[in-house]
Amino acid sequence: MDRTAQLIARPAEYAVAYDPAAPPGPLHLRAVDVLESNWTGTSTVPSRHLYPHQWSWDSAFIAIGLRHVSPRRAQTELETLLAAQWDDGRIPHIVFNPSVPLDAYFPSPDFWRSSTAGRAAGAPRTVQTSGIVQPPVHALAAWLVHRADPGLSRARGFLSRVYPRLAAWHRYLLHRRDLGGGGLVSIVHPWEQGMDNAPSWDAPLARVTPAPARSFRRADLDHGAAEDRPTDLDYGRYVRLATDYRESGYTREAGEFAVEDPSFNALLIASEHALACIAHELGAAGTARHARAERLTAALVERLWDPAEGLFFCRDVRGGDLIRERGVSGLVPLLLPGLPREVTAALVRTLRGPHFGVGDRTRLVPSYDLLGEAFDPHRYWRGPAWFNTSWLLERGLRLHGERARADALREAVLDIADTSDFAEYVDPYTGEACGATGFSWTAALTLDLLHSDTDTGSTSTAPDISTSSSSSSSSSSSSSSSSSTAIAALKGGDRG
C-alpha cells in the first residue's frame, strides 16, 4: 500500500474544528459574508473592484481564515494558486481571471505576457500570471488548513499533492534568490515583499529610472484616493523594474533593485517549519527542514538584526548596507520560535516604544515609524496599520509568552475590523478605514482570531511537530438555526 493510501485508510482519531464553541455572532457572520461575496468559484479576490484577481499571499491568509468555516474551500484556495506555479518553482504574485476586462487592473496580463515572456522560466501556457512573487506564507497556510480537518485533508490527499509544489517553491527562493550570498532571500521588486511603497525601498528605488507616465495607466486610482496610494513617481519605478525583468524572460534576478527583507525571510522560515510538519505527517522525518529553518534564523539575526535599535532592518544588496528605516517588516520575525531570548525581548520593547506605540498611542501596529520623516497615516505602507501584520505579531507575542499583550492586540484587530467594515488598512491612530472595505484577508484573519484559543495559542504560527496528527481544537455544534443558515453556502458540504 502506498503512503497516500495509508493516509486515506487511517482511522479518524481527531476532533474536527468548524465553528467556534459559542454560536457565531454578528462579526463572524459578516466576515463570512465578505469571503462569500469575494469568492469566484475557485478562489477569493482581495476586493471585487480594486483587486479583481487572485493574489498570492492574500490567498494564503484567506485560507487560514476559511479553514474554520470551510476546510474544503480553504484547500481549494491554495490548490488554485498552486496550479499556476511556474516550472522553475516560483508562485506568481497574481493569477489573472480571464473574465475580468484588461483595463480593470494594471499591470494587466498583456503587460506581464507570462506565457510568452516567461516561457524559458516555465510559465504556464494556459493561465496568465504576473512574473514576480510574494511572501512565502503558503506552507504555513497549508499546514494550518490540514489541521482544521485532518480527515478531509487525508481523504483528498491534500498534503501529498501540495507538498512537492511547496518544496519546489522554497527551492526556487533559496537557490535563485540568495543574491547577497549570505543565505537569505532577496526580493527584486517592491511588490514582491507585499509592502509596496514602504520607505525602506526609497533609497534602492532612487537608482531606478521611472517609466514615462504616458506609458501606463493606473487603474488603482479609479477605486482609491490618490493620497492613500503610492505616488506616480514610485509607480513609474515599479513599472520600469517589472518591464526590465519581463524583458529578461524573468530570469535575470540581478537587476538594479535587490533587497534582503526581514519579513519575507521570517515568513519563509515559518513556512520551512511548517513544511517539516507536513513532511512528518507524510511519513518523513522533517528534521532537515527544521535544521534549515534554524540556519536561516541565524542568518537573519547575523545579517539584519541591529541590537542597538532593537529591530531588524532591510539590507540593500547592491550597496551592501542596512536600510535604516523602521518598518513593521522589522518586527515580523517575532513570530519565529528560534530567536534568541534577548532579540525577542528587544522586539517587544520596540513594538511598545515610541516608534510604533502599540498599547499606548496606537492599538494596531503601524506599518512605519510614527516618528519617521516619511510617516503618513493614510498612505498605503508608509504609516497605516494593516490587519495581516498585526495578526502575525499577535501570534508572535503569544508564542513568546506575552499573553496579555497578545490578548490586547487580538481585541484591537477584532474591534477595528468590525468598526472599519473589514478595511484594507486603517489610520493607526483613529482606526479610520483606508483603501477598500470588505477586504478578504481582513475578514479571514478576523475569523481566525475569533476561533483562536487564547489560553493555548492553538493557531500559533510556530508549528509544533508533536501536534502533526491532531486538529487545532474541538468545537461545539450548538449554533443557532439562523447562524447555520447564514454559513451553509460557504461550508458547502465539507463533511461529505
Tab-separated table of C-alpha atoms in Angstrom:
chain	number	residue	atom	x	y	z
A	1	MET	CA	0.000	0.000	0.000
A	2	ASP	CA	1.468	3.375	-0.966
A	3	ARG	CA	1.774	6.239	1.511
A	4	THR	CA	-1.257	8.140	0.207
A	5	ALA	CA	-3.450	5.049	0.512
A	6	GLN	CA	-2.201	4.517	4.050
A	7	LEU	CA	-3.140	8.075	4.979
A	8	ILE	CA	-6.597	7.754	3.467
A	9	ALA	CA	-7.157	4.461	5.293
A	10	ARG	CA	-6.060	5.884	8.663
A	11	PRO	CA	-8.965	5.909	11.153
A	12	ALA	CA	-10.291	9.229	12.445
A	13	GLU	CA	-8.512	9.978	15.743
A	14	TYR	CA	-9.236	13.678	15.975
A	15	ALA	CA	-11.817	16.295	16.687
A	16	VAL	CA	-12.944	18.470	13.789
A	17	ALA	CA	-12.995	22.266	14.145
A	18	TYR	CA	-15.609	24.082	12.085
A	19	ASP	CA	-17.339	26.680	14.238
A	20	PRO	CA	-16.424	28.460	17.470
A	21	ALA	CA	-17.558	26.969	20.771
A	22	ALA	CA	-20.285	29.599	21.052
A	23	PRO	CA	-22.846	30.243	18.295
A	24	PRO	CA	-21.424	32.537	15.602
A	25	GLY	CA	-22.028	36.189	16.383
A	26	PRO	CA	-22.637	39.138	14.059
A	27	LEU	CA	-18.923	39.797	13.431
A	28	HIS	CA	-18.356	36.154	12.480
A	29	LEU	CA	-21.300	36.193	10.080
A	30	ARG	CA	-20.261	39.481	8.482
A	31	ALA	CA	-16.733	38.155	7.952
A	32	VAL	CA	-18.171	35.054	6.296
A	33	ASP	CA	-20.307	37.287	4.073
A	34	VAL	CA	-17.201	39.173	2.886
A	35	LEU	CA	-15.476	35.943	1.888
A	36	GLU	CA	-18.620	34.631	0.225
A	37	SER	CA	-19.087	37.817	-1.814
A	38	ASN	CA	-15.417	37.806	-2.921
A	39	TRP	CA	-15.446	34.125	-3.917
A	40	THR	CA	-15.107	33.482	-7.672
A	41	GLY	CA	-15.825	29.772	-7.701
A	42	THR	CA	-12.192	28.671	-7.458
A	43	SER	CA	-10.505	31.388	-5.382
A	44	THR	CA	-11.144	34.572	-3.426
A	45	VAL	CA	-10.327	38.041	-4.732
A	46	PRO	CA	-8.942	40.522	-2.181
A	47	SER	CA	-11.514	43.132	-3.263
A	48	ARG	CA	-14.093	42.896	-6.032
A	49	HIS	CA	-13.290	46.292	-7.554
A	50	LEU	CA	-9.760	47.254	-6.538
A	51	TYR	CA	-8.116	43.809	-6.794
A	52	PRO	CA	-10.265	41.605	-9.070
A	53	HIS	CA	-7.796	38.690	-9.465
A	54	GLN	CA	-6.126	36.137	-7.176
A	55	TRP	CA	-3.150	37.379	-5.155
A	56	SER	CA	-0.553	35.009	-3.747
A	57	TRP	CA	-0.062	35.953	-0.105
A	58	ASP	CA	-3.660	37.155	0.148
A	59	SER	CA	-4.824	33.645	-0.692
A	60	ALA	CA	-2.598	32.156	1.996
A	61	PHE	CA	-4.078	34.438	4.667
A	62	ILE	CA	-7.578	33.884	3.276
A	63	ALA	CA	-7.142	30.106	3.519
A	64	ILE	CA	-6.041	30.452	7.153
A	65	GLY	CA	-9.379	32.088	7.959
A	66	LEU	CA	-11.509	29.986	5.622
A	67	ARG	CA	-10.352	26.766	7.285
A	68	HIS	CA	-12.639	27.491	10.232
A	69	VAL	CA	-15.848	27.572	8.186
A	70	SER	CA	-14.941	25.568	5.076
A	71	PRO	CA	-11.756	23.484	5.156
A	72	ARG	CA	-12.613	22.230	1.675
A	73	ARG	CA	-12.776	25.743	0.269
A	74	ALA	CA	-9.548	26.662	2.083
A	75	GLN	CA	-7.836	23.738	0.371
A	76	THR	CA	-9.260	24.804	-2.987
A	77	GLU	CA	-7.978	28.351	-2.439
A	78	LEU	CA	-4.404	27.079	-2.151
A	79	GLU	CA	-4.767	24.445	-4.860
A	80	THR	CA	-5.977	27.049	-7.377
A	81	LEU	CA	-2.977	29.240	-6.657
A	82	LEU	CA	-0.504	26.345	-6.848
A	83	ALA	CA	-1.971	25.227	-10.172
A	84	ALA	CA	-0.466	28.418	-11.663
A	85	GLN	CA	3.043	27.672	-10.374
A	86	TRP	CA	5.884	28.002	-12.882
A	87	ASP	CA	8.180	25.097	-13.738
A	88	ASP	CA	11.104	26.820	-12.021
A	89	GLY	CA	9.145	26.680	-8.760
A	90	ARG	CA	8.033	30.287	-8.389
A	91	ILE	CA	4.482	31.021	-7.289
A	92	PRO	CA	3.434	34.189	-9.161
A	93	HIS	CA	2.049	37.074	-7.166
A	94	ILE	CA	-1.084	37.377	-9.347
A	95	VAL	CA	-3.139	34.721	-11.125
A	96	PHE	CA	-5.364	36.561	-13.595
A	97	ASN	CA	-9.056	35.872	-14.068
A	98	PRO	CA	-9.620	35.824	-17.839
A	99	SER	CA	-13.181	37.076	-17.452
A	100	VAL	CA	-12.005	40.403	-15.980
A	101	PRO	CA	-11.509	43.204	-18.555
A	102	LEU	CA	-7.876	44.159	-19.168
A	103	ASP	CA	-8.440	47.753	-18.116
A	104	ALA	CA	-9.825	46.753	-14.710
A	105	TYR	CA	-6.364	46.386	-13.191
A	106	PHE	CA	-2.848	47.471	-14.090
A	107	PRO	CA	-0.420	45.831	-14.675
A	108	SER	CA	-2.741	43.517	-16.579
A	109	PRO	CA	-1.954	40.197	-18.309
A	110	ASP	CA	-0.938	41.948	-21.515
A	111	PHE	CA	1.761	43.790	-19.572
A	112	TRP	CA	3.292	40.704	-17.943
A	113	ARG	CA	2.964	38.443	-21.044
A	114	SER	CA	3.772	35.472	-18.826
A	115	SER	CA	3.005	32.697	-21.304
A	116	THR	CA	5.419	34.159	-23.870
A	117	ALA	CA	7.985	36.239	-21.972
A	118	GLY	CA	8.130	33.640	-19.202
A	119	ARG	CA	8.414	30.591	-21.442
A	120	ALA	CA	12.082	29.947	-20.613
A	121	ALA	CA	11.281	30.011	-16.897
A	122	GLY	CA	8.389	27.580	-17.313
A	123	ALA	CA	5.388	29.875	-17.038
A	124	PRO	CA	2.115	28.001	-17.580
A	125	ARG	CA	0.706	28.250	-21.108
A	126	THR	CA	-2.967	28.152	-20.236
A	127	VAL	CA	-3.046	30.546	-17.258
A	128	GLN	CA	-1.944	34.175	-17.329
A	129	THR	CA	0.060	35.342	-14.311
A	130	SER	CA	2.498	38.013	-13.236
A	131	GLY	CA	6.204	37.193	-13.283
A	132	ILE	CA	7.199	38.249	-9.761
A	133	VAL	CA	6.435	36.625	-6.403
A	134	GLN	CA	5.110	37.472	-2.937
A	135	PRO	CA	5.987	36.376	0.614
A	136	PRO	CA	6.005	32.583	1.120
A	137	VAL	CA	3.196	32.120	3.655
A	138	HIS	CA	1.800	29.160	1.738
A	139	ALA	CA	3.276	26.160	3.556
A	140	LEU	CA	2.213	27.628	6.877
A	141	ALA	CA	-1.297	28.115	5.483
A	142	ALA	CA	-1.379	24.564	4.088
A	143	TRP	CA	-0.388	23.090	7.437
A	144	LEU	CA	-2.998	25.080	9.360
A	145	VAL	CA	-5.648	24.166	6.785
A	146	HIS	CA	-4.772	20.483	7.188
A	147	ARG	CA	-5.064	20.720	10.961
A	148	ALA	CA	-8.563	22.178	10.705
A	149	ASP	CA	-9.880	18.869	9.322
A	150	PRO	CA	-7.217	16.166	9.045
A	151	GLY	CA	-9.757	13.586	7.904
A	152	LEU	CA	-10.853	15.616	4.897
A	153	SER	CA	-7.244	16.517	4.137
A	154	ARG	CA	-6.117	12.897	4.191
A	155	ALA	CA	-9.109	11.677	2.223
A	156	ARG	CA	-8.371	14.188	-0.532
A	157	GLY	CA	-4.611	13.657	-0.416
A	158	PHE	CA	-4.282	17.403	0.131
A	159	LEU	CA	-0.828	17.460	1.740
A	160	SER	CA	0.631	14.793	-0.515
A	161	ARG	CA	-0.384	16.874	-3.555
A	162	VAL	CA	0.715	20.294	-2.339
A	163	TYR	CA	3.944	19.255	-0.620
A	164	PRO	CA	6.031	18.811	-3.818
A	165	ARG	CA	4.872	22.184	-5.112
A	166	LEU	CA	5.649	23.934	-1.831
A	167	ALA	CA	9.063	22.286	-1.681
A	168	ALA	CA	9.805	23.457	-5.248
A	169	TRP	CA	8.692	26.982	-4.275
A	170	HIS	CA	11.146	27.071	-1.387
A	171	ARG	CA	13.927	25.660	-3.586
A	172	TYR	CA	13.373	28.455	-6.090
A	173	LEU	CA	13.703	31.089	-3.379
A	174	LEU	CA	16.694	29.535	-1.650
A	175	HIS	CA	18.635	28.721	-4.822
A	176	ARG	CA	17.720	31.556	-7.172
A	177	ARG	CA	17.235	34.448	-4.777
A	178	ASP	CA	20.286	34.307	-2.483
A	179	LEU	CA	21.643	37.385	-4.254
A	180	GLY	CA	23.596	38.625	-1.248
A	181	GLY	CA	25.436	35.344	-0.729
A	182	GLY	CA	24.598	35.196	2.968
A	183	GLY	CA	21.839	32.609	2.834
A	184	LEU	CA	18.859	34.978	2.883
A	185	VAL	CA	16.361	35.514	0.070
A	186	SER	CA	16.305	38.815	-1.825
A	187	ILE	CA	13.315	40.482	-3.417
A	188	VAL	CA	13.809	42.052	-6.854
A	189	HIS	CA	10.737	44.315	-6.850
A	190	PRO	CA	8.957	46.153	-4.008
A	191	TRP	CA	5.710	44.383	-4.911
A	192	GLU	CA	7.337	41.056	-4.065
A	193	GLN	CA	7.632	41.919	-0.406
A	194	GLY	CA	3.956	42.888	-0.268
A	195	MET	CA	4.536	46.243	1.450
A	196	ASP	CA	4.630	48.026	-1.878
A	197	ASN	CA	5.654	51.606	-1.118
A	198	ALA	CA	7.363	51.203	2.266
A	199	PRO	CA	10.045	53.852	2.947
A	200	SER	CA	12.624	51.067	3.118
A	201	TRP	CA	12.502	50.940	-0.689
A	202	ASP	CA	13.136	54.655	-1.243
A	203	ALA	CA	16.938	54.523	-1.325
A	204	PRO	CA	17.328	51.475	-3.597
A	205	LEU	CA	14.495	52.716	-5.834
A	206	ALA	CA	16.316	56.024	-6.321
A	207	ARG	CA	18.696	54.180	-8.668
A	208	VAL	CA	15.797	53.237	-10.964
A	209	THR	CA	14.785	55.490	-13.858
A	210	PRO	CA	10.977	55.639	-13.838
A	211	ALA	CA	8.939	54.592	-16.850
A	212	PRO	CA	7.328	57.571	-18.601
A	213	ALA	CA	3.942	58.458	-17.105
A	214	ARG	CA	2.306	58.184	-20.540
A	215	SER	CA	3.398	54.539	-20.860
A	216	PHE	CA	0.898	53.199	-18.301
A	217	ARG	CA	-2.480	53.978	-16.759
A	218	ARG	CA	-3.091	53.436	-13.044
A	219	ALA	CA	-6.401	51.642	-12.593
A	220	ASP	CA	-5.988	51.735	-8.804
A	221	LEU	CA	-6.807	55.453	-8.725
A	222	ASP	CA	-10.267	54.689	-10.111
A	223	HIS	CA	-11.119	52.980	-6.817
A	224	GLY	CA	-8.787	54.519	-4.213
A	225	ALA	CA	-7.930	58.070	-3.177
A	226	ALA	CA	-4.651	59.302	-4.671
A	227	GLU	CA	-3.466	60.492	-1.248
A	228	ASP	CA	-3.790	56.908	0.064
A	229	ARG	CA	-1.869	55.273	-2.789
A	230	PRO	CA	1.774	55.189	-3.972
A	231	THR	CA	2.893	58.303	-5.847
A	232	ASP	CA	3.164	58.446	-9.643
A	233	LEU	CA	6.959	58.644	-9.316
A	234	ASP	CA	7.081	55.452	-7.282
A	235	TYR	CA	4.680	53.758	-9.659
A	236	GLY	CA	6.842	54.693	-12.634
A	237	ARG	CA	9.793	52.988	-10.960
A	238	TYR	CA	7.738	49.884	-10.218
A	239	VAL	CA	6.752	49.697	-13.881
A	240	ARG	CA	10.364	50.136	-15.019
A	241	LEU	CA	11.598	47.308	-12.777
A	242	ALA	CA	8.824	44.984	-13.903
A	243	THR	CA	9.413	45.830	-17.569
A	244	ASP	CA	13.142	45.139	-17.328
A	245	TYR	CA	12.508	41.836	-15.538
A	246	ARG	CA	9.985	40.821	-18.194
A	247	GLU	CA	12.412	41.675	-20.995
A	248	SER	CA	14.968	39.339	-19.397
A	249	GLY	CA	12.469	36.485	-19.661
A	250	TYR	CA	12.004	36.656	-15.882
A	251	THR	CA	15.386	35.028	-15.433
A	252	ARG	CA	17.724	37.947	-14.609
A	253	GLU	CA	17.298	38.472	-10.891
A	254	ALA	CA	20.445	40.586	-10.578
A	255	GLY	CA	18.881	43.895	-11.613
A	256	GLU	CA	19.009	47.374	-10.107
A	257	PHE	CA	16.825	46.508	-7.129
A	258	ALA	CA	17.736	43.676	-4.735
A	259	VAL	CA	16.881	43.812	-1.042
A	260	GLU	CA	17.021	41.297	1.808
A	261	ASP	CA	13.857	41.871	3.805
A	262	PRO	CA	13.294	40.571	7.364
A	263	SER	CA	9.556	39.920	6.977
A	264	PHE	CA	9.884	37.980	3.710
A	265	ASN	CA	12.631	35.813	5.193
A	266	ALA	CA	10.804	35.327	8.501
A	267	LEU	CA	7.738	34.041	6.654
A	268	LEU	CA	9.972	31.669	4.673
A	269	ILE	CA	11.424	30.369	7.935
A	270	ALA	CA	7.966	29.881	9.460
A	271	SER	CA	6.928	28.020	6.330
A	272	GLU	CA	10.058	25.841	6.474
A	273	HIS	CA	8.985	24.770	9.957
A	274	ALA	CA	5.515	24.086	8.546
A	275	LEU	CA	6.986	22.044	5.679
A	276	ALA	CA	8.812	19.959	8.288
A	277	CYS	CA	5.461	19.260	9.953
A	278	ILE	CA	3.910	18.352	6.594
A	279	ALA	CA	6.813	16.019	5.827
A	280	HIS	CA	6.360	14.369	9.222
A	281	GLU	CA	2.635	13.900	8.551
A	282	LEU	CA	3.508	12.244	5.241
A	283	GLY	CA	5.940	9.824	6.870
A	284	ALA	CA	9.297	11.604	6.600
A	285	ALA	CA	11.405	12.897	9.471
A	286	GLY	CA	11.259	16.618	8.685
A	287	THR	CA	14.465	17.196	10.649
A	288	ALA	CA	16.386	18.586	7.663
A	289	ARG	CA	13.771	21.305	7.179
A	290	HIS	CA	13.766	22.245	10.846
A	291	ALA	CA	17.583	22.458	10.640
A	292	ARG	CA	17.345	24.672	7.539
A	293	ALA	CA	14.887	26.938	9.352
A	294	GLU	CA	17.335	27.240	12.238
A	295	ARG	CA	20.190	28.134	9.865
A	296	LEU	CA	18.027	30.747	8.165
A	297	THR	CA	17.087	32.186	11.553
A	298	ALA	CA	20.771	32.506	12.447
A	299	ALA	CA	21.463	34.208	9.103
A	300	LEU	CA	18.554	36.580	9.668
A	301	VAL	CA	19.975	37.657	13.021
A	302	GLU	CA	23.515	37.907	11.698
A	303	ARG	CA	22.690	39.964	8.612
A	304	LEU	CA	19.654	42.076	9.511
A	305	TRP	CA	19.476	42.477	13.314
A	306	ASP	CA	20.560	45.736	14.952
A	307	PRO	CA	20.786	45.229	18.736
A	308	ALA	CA	21.221	48.946	19.398
A	309	GLU	CA	17.907	49.749	17.692
A	310	GLY	CA	16.106	46.592	18.814
A	311	LEU	CA	14.840	45.977	15.287
A	312	PHE	CA	15.567	44.059	12.096
A	313	PHE	CA	16.369	46.235	9.074
A	314	CYS	CA	16.340	45.578	5.340
A	315	ARG	CA	19.700	45.245	3.575
A	316	ASP	CA	20.367	46.831	0.188
A	317	VAL	CA	22.219	44.025	-1.583
A	318	ARG	CA	23.600	46.361	-4.251
A	319	GLY	CA	25.048	48.829	-1.737
A	320	GLY	CA	25.665	46.276	0.997
A	321	ASP	CA	24.342	48.432	3.849
A	322	LEU	CA	21.361	48.158	6.138
A	323	ILE	CA	18.479	50.465	5.227
A	324	ARG	CA	17.762	52.241	8.490
A	325	GLU	CA	14.061	52.843	8.082
A	326	ARG	CA	11.924	51.469	10.915
A	327	GLY	CA	9.102	49.479	9.363
A	328	VAL	CA	6.741	46.789	10.584
A	329	SER	CA	8.746	44.327	8.490
A	330	GLY	CA	11.484	44.574	11.113
A	331	LEU	CA	9.074	43.364	13.816
A	332	VAL	CA	7.582	40.388	11.962
A	333	PRO	CA	10.441	37.976	12.885
A	334	LEU	CA	8.875	37.945	16.363
A	335	LEU	CA	6.721	35.090	15.042
A	336	LEU	CA	9.765	32.772	14.865
A	337	PRO	CA	10.315	30.172	17.592
A	338	GLY	CA	14.117	30.063	17.307
A	339	LEU	CA	15.051	33.680	18.014
A	340	PRO	CA	17.464	34.358	20.888
A	341	ARG	CA	15.640	35.493	24.016
A	342	GLU	CA	17.347	38.878	24.038
A	343	VAL	CA	16.150	39.504	20.469
A	344	THR	CA	12.516	38.727	21.262
A	345	ALA	CA	12.637	40.900	24.407
A	346	ALA	CA	14.060	43.801	22.405
A	347	LEU	CA	11.410	43.412	19.678
A	348	VAL	CA	8.631	43.578	22.272
A	349	ARG	CA	10.163	46.757	23.726
A	350	THR	CA	10.388	48.299	20.251
A	351	LEU	CA	6.796	47.335	19.458
A	352	ARG	CA	5.629	49.149	22.601
A	353	GLY	CA	8.084	52.049	22.331
A	354	PRO	CA	7.703	55.485	20.742
A	355	HIS	CA	8.356	54.390	17.158
A	356	PHE	CA	5.324	52.050	16.991
A	357	GLY	CA	3.434	52.904	20.186
A	358	VAL	CA	1.344	49.728	20.374
A	359	GLY	CA	-0.741	49.688	23.532
A	360	ASP	CA	-0.137	53.405	24.084
A	361	ARG	CA	-0.536	55.701	21.073
A	362	THR	CA	-1.827	53.007	18.705
A	363	ARG	CA	-3.901	49.832	19.051
A	364	LEU	CA	-2.897	48.146	15.790
A	365	VAL	CA	0.706	48.030	14.587
A	366	PRO	CA	1.563	50.947	12.254
A	367	SER	CA	3.373	49.954	9.086
A	368	TYR	CA	6.072	52.587	9.591
A	369	ASP	CA	7.835	54.553	12.305
A	370	LEU	CA	5.468	57.079	13.911
A	371	LEU	CA	8.434	59.437	14.290
A	372	GLY	CA	9.875	58.876	10.812
A	373	GLU	CA	10.168	61.689	8.274
A	374	ALA	CA	8.216	59.665	5.703
A	375	PHE	CA	5.344	58.770	8.068
A	376	ASP	CA	1.881	59.317	6.622
A	377	PRO	CA	-1.096	57.823	8.492
A	378	HIS	CA	-3.095	57.264	5.278
A	379	ARG	CA	-0.593	56.455	2.508
A	380	TYR	CA	-0.549	52.697	1.981
A	381	TRP	CA	2.545	51.148	3.682
A	382	ARG	CA	4.021	54.449	4.876
A	383	GLY	CA	2.152	54.546	8.175
A	384	PRO	CA	-1.306	52.944	8.137
A	385	ALA	CA	-1.950	49.793	10.146
A	386	TRP	CA	-2.672	46.547	8.297
A	387	PHE	CA	-4.523	43.581	9.713
A	388	ASN	CA	-2.231	40.837	8.415
A	389	THR	CA	0.874	42.270	10.100
A	390	SER	CA	-0.995	42.763	13.379
A	391	TRP	CA	-2.190	39.159	13.086
A	392	LEU	CA	1.397	37.949	12.630
A	393	LEU	CA	2.595	39.961	15.613
A	394	GLU	CA	-0.314	38.775	17.781
A	395	ARG	CA	0.865	35.233	17.060
A	396	GLY	CA	4.471	36.189	17.828
A	397	LEU	CA	3.581	37.795	21.148
A	398	ARG	CA	1.563	34.748	22.157
A	399	LEU	CA	4.322	32.365	21.090
A	400	HIS	CA	6.862	34.131	23.291
A	401	GLY	CA	4.674	34.246	26.382
A	402	GLU	CA	3.391	37.826	26.069
A	403	ARG	CA	-0.179	36.718	26.650
A	404	ALA	CA	-1.651	39.978	27.946
A	405	ARG	CA	-0.215	41.994	25.065
A	406	ALA	CA	-1.324	39.351	22.561
A	407	ASP	CA	-4.839	39.466	24.003
A	408	ALA	CA	-4.924	43.257	23.720
A	409	LEU	CA	-3.757	43.151	20.093
A	410	ARG	CA	-6.282	40.428	19.286
A	411	GLU	CA	-9.076	42.535	20.779
A	412	ALA	CA	-7.909	45.567	18.786
A	413	VAL	CA	-7.895	43.640	15.498
A	414	LEU	CA	-11.421	42.368	16.112
A	415	ASP	CA	-12.763	45.751	17.217
A	416	ILE	CA	-11.243	47.731	14.361
A	417	ALA	CA	-12.100	45.126	11.718
A	418	ASP	CA	-15.681	45.480	12.921
A	419	THR	CA	-15.874	49.275	13.031
A	420	SER	CA	-13.950	49.766	9.758
A	421	ASP	CA	-16.131	47.328	7.785
A	422	PHE	CA	-13.165	44.997	7.241
A	423	ALA	CA	-10.994	47.724	5.740
A	424	GLU	CA	-7.898	47.051	3.690
A	425	TYR	CA	-5.902	49.211	6.134
A	426	VAL	CA	-6.608	51.931	8.688
A	427	ASP	CA	-5.248	55.109	10.213
A	428	PRO	CA	-3.092	53.784	13.088
A	429	TYR	CA	-4.300	56.490	15.484
A	430	THR	CA	-8.027	56.649	14.758
A	431	GLY	CA	-8.843	53.320	13.095
A	432	GLU	CA	-10.395	55.228	10.169
A	433	ALA	CA	-10.834	52.964	7.142
A	434	CYS	CA	-8.491	53.474	4.173
A	435	GLY	CA	-8.352	51.733	0.816
A	436	ALA	CA	-11.017	49.142	0.094
A	437	THR	CA	-13.618	47.883	2.552
A	438	GLY	CA	-14.895	44.311	2.573
A	439	PHE	CA	-11.258	43.240	2.224
A	440	SER	CA	-10.795	39.481	2.192
A	441	TRP	CA	-7.739	38.928	4.349
A	442	THR	CA	-9.125	41.290	6.985
A	443	ALA	CA	-12.293	39.183	7.139
A	444	ALA	CA	-10.355	35.908	7.059
A	445	LEU	CA	-7.950	36.844	9.838
A	446	THR	CA	-10.864	38.161	11.878
A	447	LEU	CA	-12.354	34.681	11.620
A	448	ASP	CA	-9.073	33.125	12.682
A	449	LEU	CA	-8.834	35.308	15.780
A	450	LEU	CA	-12.479	34.674	16.631
A	451	HIS	CA	-11.699	30.954	16.586
A	452	SER	CA	-8.317	31.086	18.277
A	453	ASP	CA	-7.912	29.632	21.741
A	454	THR	CA	-6.281	32.479	23.635
A	455	ASP	CA	-5.350	30.175	26.509
A	456	THR	CA	-3.208	27.828	24.453
A	457	GLY	CA	-2.404	29.766	21.302
A	458	SER	CA	-3.775	26.857	19.275
A	459	THR	CA	-3.437	28.747	15.989
A	460	SER	CA	0.193	29.694	16.583
A	461	THR	CA	2.307	30.344	13.519
A	462	ALA	CA	5.083	28.237	15.051
A	463	PRO	CA	4.129	24.699	14.040
A	464	ASP	CA	4.831	22.030	16.634
A	465	ILE	CA	5.705	18.699	15.079
A	466	SER	CA	4.219	16.957	18.089
A	467	THR	CA	0.768	18.191	17.028
A	468	SER	CA	1.060	16.989	13.453
A	469	SER	CA	-1.634	14.338	13.769
A	470	SER	CA	-4.220	16.260	15.758
A	471	SER	CA	-6.604	19.045	14.947
A	472	SER	CA	-6.288	22.516	16.331
A	473	SER	CA	-9.292	22.310	18.616
A	474	SER	CA	-12.635	20.649	19.173
A	475	SER	CA	-15.827	22.577	18.742
A	476	SER	CA	-19.458	22.712	19.687
A	477	SER	CA	-22.268	22.161	17.224
A	478	SER	CA	-24.640	24.365	19.170
A	479	SER	CA	-25.023	27.067	16.512
A	480	SER	CA	-28.491	28.508	16.188
A	481	SER	CA	-30.553	27.652	13.132
A	482	SER	CA	-30.256	31.193	11.762
A	483	SER	CA	-26.473	31.144	12.102
A	484	SER	CA	-26.280	27.726	10.459
A	485	THR	CA	-28.297	29.001	7.510
A	486	ALA	CA	-26.028	32.022	7.095
A	487	ILE	CA	-22.868	29.956	6.769
A	488	ALA	CA	-24.318	26.944	4.955
A	489	ALA	CA	-23.339	28.152	1.498
A	490	LEU	CA	-19.743	28.738	2.494
A	491	LYS	CA	-19.371	25.394	4.260
A	492	GLY	CA	-20.558	23.649	1.126
A	493	GLY	CA	-20.815	20.069	2.353
A	494	ASP	CA	-17.281	19.776	3.729
A	495	ARG	CA	-18.187	16.900	5.995
A	496	GLY	CA	-19.180	14.797	2.997
